[in-house]
Coordinates of C-alpha atoms and ligand atoms in Angstrom, one line a residue:
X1 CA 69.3 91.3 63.8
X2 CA 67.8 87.9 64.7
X3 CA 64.9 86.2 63.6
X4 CA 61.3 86.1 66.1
X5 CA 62.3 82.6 66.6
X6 CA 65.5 82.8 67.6
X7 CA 64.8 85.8 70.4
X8 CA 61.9 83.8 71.8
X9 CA 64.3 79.9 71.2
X10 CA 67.4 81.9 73.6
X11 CA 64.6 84.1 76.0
X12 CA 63.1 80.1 76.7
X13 CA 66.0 78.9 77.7
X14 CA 67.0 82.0 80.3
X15 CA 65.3 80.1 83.5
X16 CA 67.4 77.5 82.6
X17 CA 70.8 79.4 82.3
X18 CA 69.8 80.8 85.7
X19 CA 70.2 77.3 87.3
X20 CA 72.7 75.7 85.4
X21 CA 74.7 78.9 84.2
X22 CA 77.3 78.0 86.1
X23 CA 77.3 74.3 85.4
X24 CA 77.6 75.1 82.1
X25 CA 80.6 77.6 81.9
X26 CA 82.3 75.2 84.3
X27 CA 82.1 72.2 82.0
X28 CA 82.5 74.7 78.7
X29 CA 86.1 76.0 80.8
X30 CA 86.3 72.0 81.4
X31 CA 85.8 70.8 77.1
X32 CA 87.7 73.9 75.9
X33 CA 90.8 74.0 77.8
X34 CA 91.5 69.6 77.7
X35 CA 90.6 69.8 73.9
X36 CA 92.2 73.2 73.0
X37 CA 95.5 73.9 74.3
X38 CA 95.9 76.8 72.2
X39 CA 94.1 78.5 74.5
X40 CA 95.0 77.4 77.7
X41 CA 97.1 80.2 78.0
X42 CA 95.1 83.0 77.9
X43 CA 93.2 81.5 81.1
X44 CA 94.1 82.0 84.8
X45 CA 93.6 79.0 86.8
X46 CA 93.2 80.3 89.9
X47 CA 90.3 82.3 88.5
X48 CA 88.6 78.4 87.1
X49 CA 89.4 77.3 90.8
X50 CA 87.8 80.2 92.7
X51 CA 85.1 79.8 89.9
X52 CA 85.4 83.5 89.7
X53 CA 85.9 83.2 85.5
X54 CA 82.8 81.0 85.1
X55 CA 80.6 83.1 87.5
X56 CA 81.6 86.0 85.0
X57 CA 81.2 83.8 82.0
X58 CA 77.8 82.7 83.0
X59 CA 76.8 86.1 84.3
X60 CA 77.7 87.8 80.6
X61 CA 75.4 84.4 78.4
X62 CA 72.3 84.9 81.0
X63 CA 72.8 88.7 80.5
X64 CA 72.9 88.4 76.8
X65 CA 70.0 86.0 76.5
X66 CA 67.9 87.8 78.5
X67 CA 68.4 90.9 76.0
X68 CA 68.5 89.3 73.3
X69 CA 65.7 91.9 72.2
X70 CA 67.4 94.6 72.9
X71 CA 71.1 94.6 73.1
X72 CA 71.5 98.3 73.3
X73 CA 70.8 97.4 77.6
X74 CA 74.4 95.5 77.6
X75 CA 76.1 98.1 76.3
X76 CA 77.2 99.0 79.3
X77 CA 78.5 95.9 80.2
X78 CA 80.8 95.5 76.7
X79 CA 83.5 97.7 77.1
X80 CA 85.2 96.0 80.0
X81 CA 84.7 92.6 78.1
X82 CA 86.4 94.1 75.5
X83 CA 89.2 95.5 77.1
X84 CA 89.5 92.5 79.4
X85 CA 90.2 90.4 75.8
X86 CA 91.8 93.0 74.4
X87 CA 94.2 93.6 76.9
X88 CA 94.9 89.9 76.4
X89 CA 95.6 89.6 72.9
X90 CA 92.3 87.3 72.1
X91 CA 92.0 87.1 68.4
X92 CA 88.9 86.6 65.9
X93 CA 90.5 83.1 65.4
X94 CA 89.3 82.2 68.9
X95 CA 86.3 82.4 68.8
X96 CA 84.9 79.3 67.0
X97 CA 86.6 77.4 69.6
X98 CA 84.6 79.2 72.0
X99 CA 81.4 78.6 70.3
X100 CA 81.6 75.2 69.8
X101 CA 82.6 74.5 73.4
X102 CA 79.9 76.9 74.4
X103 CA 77.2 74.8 72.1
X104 CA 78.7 71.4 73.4
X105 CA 78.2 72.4 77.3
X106 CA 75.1 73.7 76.7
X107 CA 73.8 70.4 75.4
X108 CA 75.5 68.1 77.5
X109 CA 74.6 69.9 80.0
X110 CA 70.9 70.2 79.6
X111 CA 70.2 67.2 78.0
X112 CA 67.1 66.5 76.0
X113 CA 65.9 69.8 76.9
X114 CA 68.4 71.4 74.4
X115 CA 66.7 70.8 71.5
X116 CA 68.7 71.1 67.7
X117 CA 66.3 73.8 67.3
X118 CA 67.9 75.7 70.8
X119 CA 71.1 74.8 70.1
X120 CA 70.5 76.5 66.5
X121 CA 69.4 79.3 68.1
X122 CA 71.7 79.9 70.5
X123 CA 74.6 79.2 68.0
X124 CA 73.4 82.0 65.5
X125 CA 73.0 84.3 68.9
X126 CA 76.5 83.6 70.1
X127 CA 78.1 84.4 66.5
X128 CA 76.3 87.7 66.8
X129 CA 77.9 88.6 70.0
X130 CA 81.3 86.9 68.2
X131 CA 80.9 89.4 65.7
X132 CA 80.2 92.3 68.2
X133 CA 83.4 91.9 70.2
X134 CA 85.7 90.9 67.5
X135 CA 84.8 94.3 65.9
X136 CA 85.4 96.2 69.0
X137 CA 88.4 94.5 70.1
X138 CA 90.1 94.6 66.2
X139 CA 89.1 98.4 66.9
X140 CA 91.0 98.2 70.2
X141 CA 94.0 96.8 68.7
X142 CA 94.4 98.9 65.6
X143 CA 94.3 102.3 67.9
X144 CA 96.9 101.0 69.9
X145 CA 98.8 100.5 66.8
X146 CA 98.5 103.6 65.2
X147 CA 98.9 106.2 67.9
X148 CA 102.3 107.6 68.5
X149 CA 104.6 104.8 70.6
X150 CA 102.2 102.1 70.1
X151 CA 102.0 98.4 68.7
X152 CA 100.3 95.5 68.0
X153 CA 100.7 92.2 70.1
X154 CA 103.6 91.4 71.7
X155 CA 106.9 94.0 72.6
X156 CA 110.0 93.3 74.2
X157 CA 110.7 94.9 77.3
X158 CA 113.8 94.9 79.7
X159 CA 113.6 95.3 83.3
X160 CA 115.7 98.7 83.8
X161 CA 114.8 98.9 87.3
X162 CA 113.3 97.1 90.6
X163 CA 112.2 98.5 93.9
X164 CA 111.1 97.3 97.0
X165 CA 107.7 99.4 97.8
X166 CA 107.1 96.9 100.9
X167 CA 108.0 93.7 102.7
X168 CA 105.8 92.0 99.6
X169 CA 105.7 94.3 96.8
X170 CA 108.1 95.4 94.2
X171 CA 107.9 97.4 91.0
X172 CA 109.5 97.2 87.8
X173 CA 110.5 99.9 85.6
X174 CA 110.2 98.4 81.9
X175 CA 111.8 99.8 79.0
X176 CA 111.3 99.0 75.3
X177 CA 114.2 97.1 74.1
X178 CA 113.5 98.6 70.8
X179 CA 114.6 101.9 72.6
X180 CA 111.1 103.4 70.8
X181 CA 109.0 106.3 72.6
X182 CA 106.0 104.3 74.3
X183 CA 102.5 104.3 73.9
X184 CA 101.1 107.1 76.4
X185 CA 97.8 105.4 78.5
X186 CA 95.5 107.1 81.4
X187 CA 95.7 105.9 84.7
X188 CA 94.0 102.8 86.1
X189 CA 94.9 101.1 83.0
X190 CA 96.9 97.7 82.9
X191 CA 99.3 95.8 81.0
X192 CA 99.8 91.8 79.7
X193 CA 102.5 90.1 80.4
X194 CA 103.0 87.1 78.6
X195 CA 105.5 85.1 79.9
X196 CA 107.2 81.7 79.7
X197 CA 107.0 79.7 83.7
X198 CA 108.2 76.4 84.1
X199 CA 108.1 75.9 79.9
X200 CA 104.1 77.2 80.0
X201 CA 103.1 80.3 78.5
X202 CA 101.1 82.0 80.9
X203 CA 99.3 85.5 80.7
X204 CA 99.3 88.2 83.4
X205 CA 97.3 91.8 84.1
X206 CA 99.3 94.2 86.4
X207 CA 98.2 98.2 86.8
X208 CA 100.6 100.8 86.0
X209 CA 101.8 102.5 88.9
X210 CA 103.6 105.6 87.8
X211 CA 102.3 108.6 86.0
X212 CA 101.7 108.5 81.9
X213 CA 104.7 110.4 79.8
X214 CA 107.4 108.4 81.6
X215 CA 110.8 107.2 79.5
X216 CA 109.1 103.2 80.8
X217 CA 106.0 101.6 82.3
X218 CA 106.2 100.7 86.2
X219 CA 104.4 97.9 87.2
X220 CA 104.5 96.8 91.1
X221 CA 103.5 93.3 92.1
X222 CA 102.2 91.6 95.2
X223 CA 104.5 88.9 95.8
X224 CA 101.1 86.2 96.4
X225 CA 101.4 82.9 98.1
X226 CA 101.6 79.9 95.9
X227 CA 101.3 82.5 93.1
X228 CA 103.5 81.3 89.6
X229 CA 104.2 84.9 88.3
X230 CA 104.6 87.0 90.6
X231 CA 107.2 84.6 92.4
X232 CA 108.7 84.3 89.2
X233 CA 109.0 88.4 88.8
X234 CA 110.3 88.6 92.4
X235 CA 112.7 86.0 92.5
X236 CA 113.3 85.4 88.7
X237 CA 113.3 88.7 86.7
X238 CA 116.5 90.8 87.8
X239 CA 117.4 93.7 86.0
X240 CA 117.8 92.6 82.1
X241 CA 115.2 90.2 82.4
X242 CA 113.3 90.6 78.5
X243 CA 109.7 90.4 78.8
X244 CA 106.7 90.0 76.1
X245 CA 104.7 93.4 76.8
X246 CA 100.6 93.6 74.8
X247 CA 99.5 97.4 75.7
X248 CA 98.1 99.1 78.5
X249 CA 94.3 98.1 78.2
X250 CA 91.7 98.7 80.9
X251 CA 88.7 100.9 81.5
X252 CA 88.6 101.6 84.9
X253 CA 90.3 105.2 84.0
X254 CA 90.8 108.2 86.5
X255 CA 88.5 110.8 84.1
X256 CA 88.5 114.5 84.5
X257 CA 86.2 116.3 86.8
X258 CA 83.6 117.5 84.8
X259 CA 83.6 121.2 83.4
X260 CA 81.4 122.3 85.4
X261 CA 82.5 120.7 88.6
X262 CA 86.2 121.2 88.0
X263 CA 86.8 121.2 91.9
X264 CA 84.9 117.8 92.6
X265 CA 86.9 115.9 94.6
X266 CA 88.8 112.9 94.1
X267 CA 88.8 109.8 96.6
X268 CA 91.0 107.0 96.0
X269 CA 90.4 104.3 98.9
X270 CA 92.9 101.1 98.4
X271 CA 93.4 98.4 100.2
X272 CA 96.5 96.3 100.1
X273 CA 98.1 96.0 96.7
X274 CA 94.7 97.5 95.3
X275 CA 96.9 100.8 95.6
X276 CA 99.1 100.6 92.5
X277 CA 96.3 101.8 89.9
X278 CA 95.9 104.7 92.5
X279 CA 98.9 105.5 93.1
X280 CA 99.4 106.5 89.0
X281 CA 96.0 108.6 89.2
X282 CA 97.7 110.1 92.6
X283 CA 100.4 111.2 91.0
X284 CA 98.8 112.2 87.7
X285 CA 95.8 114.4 90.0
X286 CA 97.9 116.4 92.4
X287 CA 100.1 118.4 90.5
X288 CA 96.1 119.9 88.9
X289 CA 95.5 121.0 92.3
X290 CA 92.0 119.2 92.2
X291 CA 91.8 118.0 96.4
X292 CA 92.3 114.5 96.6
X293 CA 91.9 112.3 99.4
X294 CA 93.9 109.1 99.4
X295 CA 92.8 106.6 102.0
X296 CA 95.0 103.5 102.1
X297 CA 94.0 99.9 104.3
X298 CA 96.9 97.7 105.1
X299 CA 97.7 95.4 107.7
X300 CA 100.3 96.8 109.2
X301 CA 103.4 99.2 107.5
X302 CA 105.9 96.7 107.0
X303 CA 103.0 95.8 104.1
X304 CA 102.4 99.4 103.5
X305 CA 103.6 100.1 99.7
X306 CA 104.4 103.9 98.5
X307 CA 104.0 105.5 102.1
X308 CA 106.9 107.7 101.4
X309 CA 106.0 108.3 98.0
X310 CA 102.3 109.2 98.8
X311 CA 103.9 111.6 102.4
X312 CA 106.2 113.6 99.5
X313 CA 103.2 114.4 97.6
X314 CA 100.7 115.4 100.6
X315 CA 103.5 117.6 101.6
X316 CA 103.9 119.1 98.3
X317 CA 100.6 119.6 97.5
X318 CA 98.2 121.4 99.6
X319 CA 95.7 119.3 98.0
X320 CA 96.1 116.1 98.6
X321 CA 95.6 114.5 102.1
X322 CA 96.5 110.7 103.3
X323 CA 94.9 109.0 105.2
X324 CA 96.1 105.4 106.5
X325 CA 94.3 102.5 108.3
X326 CA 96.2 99.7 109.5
X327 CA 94.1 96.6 111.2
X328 CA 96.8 95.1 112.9
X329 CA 99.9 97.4 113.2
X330 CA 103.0 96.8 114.8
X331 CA 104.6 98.5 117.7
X332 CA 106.2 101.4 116.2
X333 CA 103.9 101.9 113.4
X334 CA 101.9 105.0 113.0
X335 CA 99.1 104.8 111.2
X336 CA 96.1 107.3 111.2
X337 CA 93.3 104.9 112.2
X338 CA 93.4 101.6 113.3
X339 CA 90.6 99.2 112.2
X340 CA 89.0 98.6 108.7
X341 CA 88.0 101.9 106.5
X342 CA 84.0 101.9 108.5
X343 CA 81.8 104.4 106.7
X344 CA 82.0 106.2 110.2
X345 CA 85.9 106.8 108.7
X346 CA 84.7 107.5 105.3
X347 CA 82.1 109.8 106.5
X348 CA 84.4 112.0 108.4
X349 CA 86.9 112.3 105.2
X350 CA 83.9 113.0 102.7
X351 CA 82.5 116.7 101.8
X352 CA 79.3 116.8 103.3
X353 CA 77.6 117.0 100.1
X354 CA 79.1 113.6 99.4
X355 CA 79.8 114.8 95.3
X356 CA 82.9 113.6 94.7
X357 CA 84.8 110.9 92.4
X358 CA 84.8 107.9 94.4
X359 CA 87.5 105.6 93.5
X360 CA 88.4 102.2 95.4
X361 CA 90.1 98.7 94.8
X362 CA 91.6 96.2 97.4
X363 CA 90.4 92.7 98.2
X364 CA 86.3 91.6 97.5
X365 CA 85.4 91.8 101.3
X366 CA 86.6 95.5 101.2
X367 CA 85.1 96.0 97.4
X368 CA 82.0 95.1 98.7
X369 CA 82.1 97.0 102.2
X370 CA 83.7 100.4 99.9
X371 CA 80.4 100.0 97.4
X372 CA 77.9 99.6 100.6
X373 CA 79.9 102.4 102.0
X374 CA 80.1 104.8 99.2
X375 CA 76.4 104.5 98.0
X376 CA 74.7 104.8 101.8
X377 CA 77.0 107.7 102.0
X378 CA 74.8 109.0 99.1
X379 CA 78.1 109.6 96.7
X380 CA 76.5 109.2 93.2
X381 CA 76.1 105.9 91.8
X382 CA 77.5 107.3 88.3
X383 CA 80.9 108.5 90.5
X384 CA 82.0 105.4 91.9
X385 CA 84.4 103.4 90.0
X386 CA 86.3 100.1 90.6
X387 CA 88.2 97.7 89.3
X388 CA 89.3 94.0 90.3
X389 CA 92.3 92.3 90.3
X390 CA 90.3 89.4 88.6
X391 CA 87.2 88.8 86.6
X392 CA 84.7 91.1 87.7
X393 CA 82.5 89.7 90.7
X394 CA 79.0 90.7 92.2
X395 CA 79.4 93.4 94.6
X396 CA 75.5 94.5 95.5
X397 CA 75.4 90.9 97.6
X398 CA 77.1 93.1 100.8
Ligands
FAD1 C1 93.3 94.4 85.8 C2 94.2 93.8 86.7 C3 95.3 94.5 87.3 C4 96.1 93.9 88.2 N1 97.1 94.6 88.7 C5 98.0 94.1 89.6 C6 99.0 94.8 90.3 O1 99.2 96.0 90.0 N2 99.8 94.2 91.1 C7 99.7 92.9 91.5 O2 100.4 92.4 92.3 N3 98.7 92.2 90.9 C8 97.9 92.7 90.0 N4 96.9 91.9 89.4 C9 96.8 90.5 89.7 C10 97.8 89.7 88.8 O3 97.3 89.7 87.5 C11 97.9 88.3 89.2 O4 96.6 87.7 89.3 C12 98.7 88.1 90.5 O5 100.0 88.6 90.4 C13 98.7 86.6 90.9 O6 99.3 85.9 89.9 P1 100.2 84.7 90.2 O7 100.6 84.0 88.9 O8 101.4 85.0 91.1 O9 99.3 83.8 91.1 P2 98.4 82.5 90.6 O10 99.3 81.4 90.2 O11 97.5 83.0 89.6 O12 97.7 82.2 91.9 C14 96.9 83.1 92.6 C15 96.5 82.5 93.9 O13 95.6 81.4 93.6 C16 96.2 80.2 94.2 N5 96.0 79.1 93.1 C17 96.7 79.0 91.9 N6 96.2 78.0 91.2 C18 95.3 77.4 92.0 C19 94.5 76.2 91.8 N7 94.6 75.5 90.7 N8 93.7 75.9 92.9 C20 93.6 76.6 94.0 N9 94.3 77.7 94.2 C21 95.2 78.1 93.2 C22 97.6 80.5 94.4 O14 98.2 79.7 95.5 C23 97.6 81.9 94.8 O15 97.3 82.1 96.1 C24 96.0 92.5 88.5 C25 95.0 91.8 87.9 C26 94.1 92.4 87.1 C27 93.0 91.6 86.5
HEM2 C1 81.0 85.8 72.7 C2 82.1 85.3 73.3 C3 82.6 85.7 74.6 C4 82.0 86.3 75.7 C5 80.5 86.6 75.9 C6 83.0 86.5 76.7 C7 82.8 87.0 77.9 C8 83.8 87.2 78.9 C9 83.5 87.8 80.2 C10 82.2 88.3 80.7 C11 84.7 87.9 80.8 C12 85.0 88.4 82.2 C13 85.4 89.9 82.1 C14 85.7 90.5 83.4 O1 86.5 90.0 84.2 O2 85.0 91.4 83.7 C15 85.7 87.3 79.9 C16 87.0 87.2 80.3 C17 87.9 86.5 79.5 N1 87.7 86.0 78.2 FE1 86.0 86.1 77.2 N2 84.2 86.0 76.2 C18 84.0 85.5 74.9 C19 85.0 85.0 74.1 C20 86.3 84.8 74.5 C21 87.3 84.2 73.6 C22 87.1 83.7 72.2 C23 88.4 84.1 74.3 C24 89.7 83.5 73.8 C25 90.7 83.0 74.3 C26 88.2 84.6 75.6 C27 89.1 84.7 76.6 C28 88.9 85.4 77.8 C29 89.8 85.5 78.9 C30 91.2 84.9 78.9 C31 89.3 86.2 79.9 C32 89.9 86.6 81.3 C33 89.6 85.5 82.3 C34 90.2 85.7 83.6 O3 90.4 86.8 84.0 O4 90.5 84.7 84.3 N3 86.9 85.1 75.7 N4 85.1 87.0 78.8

C-alpha cells in the first residue's frame, strides 16, 4: 500500500507524536475549527476543553503511524471510529479539511524537524486512512438506507412523549413525522440529534433507552449543568417539538450469548445516567430468560432513573435480579448497598466461575474502577464491554 519510504518517513516521526501528539491535535482542533466553520458543528466543545477529543485524536495518528506496516493491528480500533463518524453524519467532503489541518499542525508544530519529505509522507499516509474510513462509513450509511424503516442523513421527528425518570433525567419518545415504520437497531446503540441552540447548529449522541420494534425511539437525558442541549431538551422541547434525527449508530451492542454458552450471564453495572443503554438491553434480555444482573450506582433515589421500571421486570422475571448502590442516600431511601460498586460487591453478585457478559457505563472514575474490577475478578477480557458518553478515554491508567 505505501512505499518503503513512506513507512519508515511516518515510523521516524512516532517518538515525536508521542510528545507532541497532543500539541498537535490541539492546535489541528485550534486551525480547523477558526478557518472551517463548516465543521464546527460536528465538534463538542466540552470534549476540546476537557481535551478528551484531542487525546483520542492523538491517540488514533500515534496508533496509525506506529502500524503503518501493518494496519490489519488497528482493525480493531476502526469500527468505533467509524460508527462514532458515522453516527454523526461526517461526509467524504470532510476530509480534505482534515488533512490539511492535520498537515499544517504537524509542521507548525514541529518546526524544522518536519521536513517536505515528512510532511509528504504523512499526507499520502493520512489519505490512505481517508480512504479507509470514508469506505466504511459510505458502507455504514448506505445499510441504514436500505434496510426496512431506514434513511440517510437527517429525519424529522416529533416529540410524542416526555417523562420524568428522575429529579434530573427525562426521556423522549420520538416519532417520525413522516409517520414511516422506523429503522430497527440493537441495544446500546445511539442516535444524532442535530439541532439548532441559540441560532448554532449543534450535534448530539444520546442511547436508546427502550427496547428495538417500538412504534418511536426513547431517548432519556441527564439534564447536565451548564450543558446547551440537554437544557434545551428539558426546558425547550415540549411535546411537538420537530427534531433532525441521523440513525441509531454505535457498537457497543448487547450480543447474544454464544451457542454454546446460551446461559452465560449477563451483568449490566451503570452508574448514574450511564443506565439508559442498559436499560434497552434490560428489557430486550429478560423476557429470553438468560439471568441477568443489573447493578445500578447513584447518589441517592431522588437521582435514581427507571427504579420502578427495572422492580417490574425483576418481579416478572425470575431471571433478572437488581441490585442498587447509593453513596449518599437520603433518609427514606432504600437502597441495597451503600457505598460505591467495590469488587468485594461485585464479587458477591458474580458466578464463581466469573464467565459472564460484563457490561458497564457511568462516569470515568467508575469506568476505570468497573474495568480494574471486572478483569481482577478474572471475567474474560473478550466479555467486557463499555461505552462512553464521550470520545473514548484510557481506562488501563486505574
Ligand atoms: C454514545 C453516546 C451516548 C450518549 N447517551 C446519552 C444518554 O443516553 N443520556 C444523556 O443524558 N447523555 C448521553 N450522552 C451525552 C450527550 O451526548 C451530551 O454530551 C450531554 O447531554 C451533554 O450535552 P450538553 O450539550 O447538555 O452539554 P455541553 O454543552 O456539551 O456541556 C457538557 C459539560 O461541559 C461543560 N462545558 C461546556 N462547554 C465548556 C467549555 N467551553 N469549557 C468548559 N466546560 C464546558 C458544561 O458546563 C457541562 O458541564 C451520550 C454521549 C455519547 C457519546
Ligand atoms: C483520517 C481521518 C480521521 C481520523 C483518524 C479520525 C479519528 C477520530 C477518532 C479517534 C475519534 C474519537 C472516537 C471515539 O470517541 O472513540 C474521532 C471522533 C470524531 N471525529 Fe474523526 N477522524 C478523522 C476524520 C474526521 C473528519 C473528516 C471529521 C469531519 C467533521 C471528523 C469528525 C469527528 C467528530 C465530530 C468526532 C467526535 C468528537 C467528539 O466526540 O467530541 N473526523 N475521530
Amino acid at each position: 500500500m505505501f512505499t518503503d519510504r513512506t513507512i519508515s518517513l511516518v515510523k521516524a516521526t512516532v517518538p515525536l507524536l508521542q510528545t507532541q501528539g497532543e500539541a498537535i491535535t490541539t492546535h489541528f482542533y485550534r486551525l480547523m475549527l477558526t478557518n472551517h466553520p463548516e465543521v464546527k458543528a460536528f465538534f463538542n466543545e466540552a470534549h476540546q476543553a476537557s481535551g478528551t477529543q484531542a487525546r483520542a485524536l492523538a491517540g488514533a495518528v500515534l496508533a496509525f503511524a506506529a502500524h503503518i506496516d501493518r494496519l490489519e493491528a488497528l482493525s480493531g480500533a476502526l469500527p468505533r471510529i467509524i460508527q462514532k463518524h458515522a453516527a454523526l453524519g461526517v461526509l467524504p467532503e470532510h476530509y480534505p479539511i482534515v488533512g490539511r489541518c492535520l498537515l499544517q499542525a504537524i509542521r507548525e508544530v514541529l518546526g524544522e524537524v518536519a521536513t517536505d519529505d515528512i510532511i509528504a509522507a504523512w499526507g499520502e499516509a493520512y489519505q490512505a486512512l481517508a480512504g479507509m474510513l470514508i469506505a466504511a462509513e459510505e458502507e455504514v450509511y448506505r445499510a441504514n438506507e436500505q434496510q426496512p424503516g431506514g434513511w440517510r442523513g437527517a429525519r424529522r421527528f416529533r416529540v410524542a412523549r416526555r417523562e420524568a425518570e428522575s429529579e434530573l433525567i427525562l426521556s423522549l419518545y420520538l416519532e417520525p413525522e413522516d409517520g414511516g415504520p422506523l429503522l430497527g437497531f440493537t441495544p446500546g446503540q445511539y442516535l444524532t440529534l442535530v439541532l439548532n441552540v441559540d441560532g448554532e447548529t449543534v450535534r448530539r449522541n444520546y442511547s436508546l433507552s427502550d427496547a428495538p420494534g417500538k412504534p418511536w425511539y426513547r431517548i432519556s437525558v441527564k439534564q447536565e449543568q451548564g450543558g446547551r442541549v440537554s437544557n434545551w431538551l428539558h426546558a425547550q422541547a415540549p411535546v411537538g417539538t420537530v427534531l433532525e434525527v441521523l440513525p441509531p449508530c454505535g457498537d457497543f451492542v448487547l450480543k447474544p450469548a454464544p451457542a454454546q454458552a446460551q446461559g452465560r450471564p449477563l451483568v449490566l453495572v451503570t452508574g448514574g445516567v450511564g443506565i439508559t443503554p442498559a436499560m434497552s438491553m434490560l428489557e430486550a434480555a429478560a423476557p429470553t430468560g438468560r439471568p441477568i444482573r443489573f447493578i445500578h450506582a447513584a447518589r441517592h433515589g431522588g437521582v435514581h432513573a427507571f427504579r420502578a421500571r427495572v422492580d417490574a421486570l425483576a418481579a416478572a422475571h425470575a431471571n433478572v435480579e437488581a441490585l442498587y448502590v447509593y453513596d449518599t442516600p437520603r433518609d427514606a431511601d432504600r437502597p441495597h448497598a451503600t457505598g460505591f460498586v467495590t469488587k468485594e460487591l461485585l464479587a458477591q453478585a458474580l458466578p464463581a466461575d466469573r464467565d459472564v457478559d460484563f457490561y458497564f457505563l457511568g462516569p470515568k472514575p467508575f469506568m476505570q474502577a468497573m474495568y480494574a474490577n471486572g478483569l481482577t475478578l478474572g471475567v474474560p477480557a473478550q466479555q467486557i464491554h463499555y461505552e462512553f458518553f464521550g470520545p473514548l478515554e484510557e481506562l488501563r491508567a486505574a
